Amino acid sequence: MGIIELVDASAATALEHASQLQGHLQTAHDGDTIRECRGELHRLVADIISLRNAAELMKRELRPTG
């Protein structure tokens, strides 16, 4: 597995985790749990964006120029 595939796979795993957290958020009744889930979702979204941006930058670097 190359670095680009690894980054993409990591982002997919993070998206799956975010989906699970969203499910917890929808069923949570406790304010602290809701805040905790929201915070974790925000961190995951930022991580996913960073991973996708890194993958795109690597793809551009690896493309032949000219």
C-alpha positions as protocol buffer text, in pm:
chain_id: "A"
residue {
  index: 1
  type: MET
  ca { x: 0 y: 0 z: 0 }
}
residue {
  index: 2
  type: GLY
  ca { x: 140 y: 336 z: -102 }
}
residue {
  index: 3
  type: ILE
  ca { x: 135 y: 652 z: 107 }
}
residue {
  index: 4
  type: ILE
  ca { x: -158 y: 800 z: -84 }
}
residue {
  index: 5
  type: GLU
  ca { x: -368 y: 489 z: -34 }
}
residue {
  index: 6
  type: LEU
  ca { x: -271 y: 483 z: 334 }
}
residue {
  index: 7
  type: VAL
  ca { x: -380 y: 846 z: 379 }
}
residue {
  index: 8
  type: ASP
  ca { x: -707 y: 779 z: 196 }
}
residue {
  index: 9
  type: ALA
  ca { x: -772 y: 469 z: 408 }
}
residue {
  index: 10
  type: SER
  ca { x: -701 y: 667 z: 726 }
}
residue {
  index: 11
  type: ALA
  ca { x: -950 y: 932 z: 618 }
}
residue {
  index: 12
  type: ALA
  ca { x: -1212 y: 666 z: 544 }
}
residue {
  index: 13
  type: THR
  ca { x: -1161 y: 519 z: 891 }
}
residue {
  index: 14
  type: ALA
  ca { x: -1200 y: 865 z: 1045 }
}
residue {
  index: 15
  type: LEU
  ca { x: -1523 y: 918 z: 847 }
}
residue {
  index: 16
  type: GLU
  ca { x: -1658 y: 590 z: 981 }
}
residue {
  index: 17
  type: HIS
  ca { x: -1573 y: 696 z: 1335 }
}
residue {
  index: 18
  type: ALA
  ca { x: -1745 y: 1031 z: 1275 }
}
residue {
  index: 19
  type: SER
  ca { x: -2056 y: 849 z: 1159 }
}
residue {
  index: 20
  type: GLN
  ca { x: -2058 y: 642 z: 1477 }
}
residue {
  index: 21
  type: LEU
  ca { x: -2015 y: 953 z: 1689 }
}
residue {
  index: 22
  type: GLN
  ca { x: -2302 y: 1119 z: 1507 }
}
residue {
  index: 23
  type: GLY
  ca { x: -2520 y: 823 z: 1600 }
}
residue {
  index: 24
  type: HIS
  ca { x: -2419 y: 859 z: 1965 }
}
residue {
  index: 25
  type: LEU
  ca { x: -2490 y: 1231 z: 1946 }
}
residue {
  index: 26
  type: GLN
  ca { x: -2842 y: 1170 z: 1816 }
}
residue {
  index: 27
  type: THR
  ca { x: -2924 y: 933 z: 2101 }
}
residue {
  index: 28
  type: ALA
  ca { x: -2744 y: 1121 z: 2381 }
}
residue {
  index: 29
  type: HIS
  ca { x: -2960 y: 1281 z: 2648 }
}
residue {
  index: 30
  type: ASP
  ca { x: -2687 y: 1406 z: 2879 }
}
residue {
  index: 31
  type: GLY
  ca { x: -2543 y: 1754 z: 2815 }
}
residue {
  index: 32
  type: ASP
  ca { x: -2187 y: 1646 z: 2894 }
}
residue {
  index: 33
  type: THR
  ca { x: -2209 y: 1352 z: 2654 }
}
residue {
  index: 34
  type: ILE
  ca { x: -2345 y: 1577 z: 2380 }
}
residue {
  index: 35
  type: ARG
  ca { x: -2061 y: 1828 z: 2426 }
}
residue {
  index: 36
  type: GLU
  ca { x: -1804 y: 1549 z: 2429 }
}
residue {
  index: 37
  type: CYS
  ca { x: -1941 y: 1395 z: 2107 }
}
residue {
  index: 38
  type: ARG
  ca { x: -1956 y: 1733 z: 1934 }
}
residue {
  index: 39
  type: GLY
  ca { x: -1598 y: 1809 z: 2032 }
}
residue {
  index: 40
  type: GLU
  ca { x: -1477 y: 1474 z: 1904 }
}
residue {
  index: 41
  type: LEU
  ca { x: -1672 y: 1520 z: 1579 }
}
residue {
  index: 42
  type: HIS
  ca { x: -1511 y: 1860 z: 1524 }
}
residue {
  index: 43
  type: ARG
  ca { x: -1163 y: 1714 z: 1580 }
}
residue {
  index: 44
  type: LEU
  ca { x: -1235 y: 1426 z: 1343 }
}
residue {
  index: 45
  type: VAL
  ca { x: -1364 y: 1656 z: 1071 }
}
residue {
  index: 46
  type: ALA
  ca { x: -1047 y: 1865 z: 1099 }
}
residue {
  index: 47
  type: ASP
  ca { x: -835 y: 1548 z: 1080 }
}
residue {
  index: 48
  type: ILE
  ca { x: -1028 y: 1426 z: 775 }
}
residue {
  index: 49
  type: ILE
  ca { x: -979 y: 1756 z: 597 }
}
residue {
  index: 50
  type: SER
  ca { x: -608 y: 1750 z: 676 }
}
residue {
  index: 51
  type: LEU
  ca { x: -574 y: 1393 z: 549 }
}
residue {
  index: 52
  type: ARG
  ca { x: -757 y: 1467 z: 225 }
}
residue {
  index: 53
  type: ASN
  ca { x: -552 y: 1781 z: 167 }
}
residue {
  index: 54
  type: ALA
  ca { x: -231 y: 1586 z: 228 }
}
residue {
  index: 55
  type: ALA
  ca { x: -339 y: 1319 z: -19 }
}
residue {
  index: 56
  type: GLU
  ca { x: -420 y: 1578 z: -284 }
}
residue {
  index: 57
  type: LEU
  ca { x: -84 y: 1749 z: -237 }
}
residue {
  index: 58
  type: MET
  ca { x: 97 y: 1417 z: -269 }
}
residue {
  index: 59
  type: LYS
  ca { x: -97 y: 1331 z: -584 }
}
residue {
  index: 60
  type: ARG
  ca { x: 3 y: 1664 z: -738 }
}
residue {
  index: 61
  type: GLU
  ca { x: 366 y: 1609 z: -648 }
}
residue {
  index: 62
  type: LEU
  ca { x: 365 y: 1265 z: -806 }
}
residue {
  index: 63
  type: ARG
  ca { x: 199 y: 1374 z: -1132 }
}
residue {
  index: 64
  type: PRO
  ca { x: 439 y: 1414 z: -1423 }
}
residue {
  index: 65
  type: THR
  ca { x: 484 y: 1776 z: -1526 }
}
residue {
  index: 66
  type: GLY
  ca { x: 476 y: 1900 z: -1881 }
}
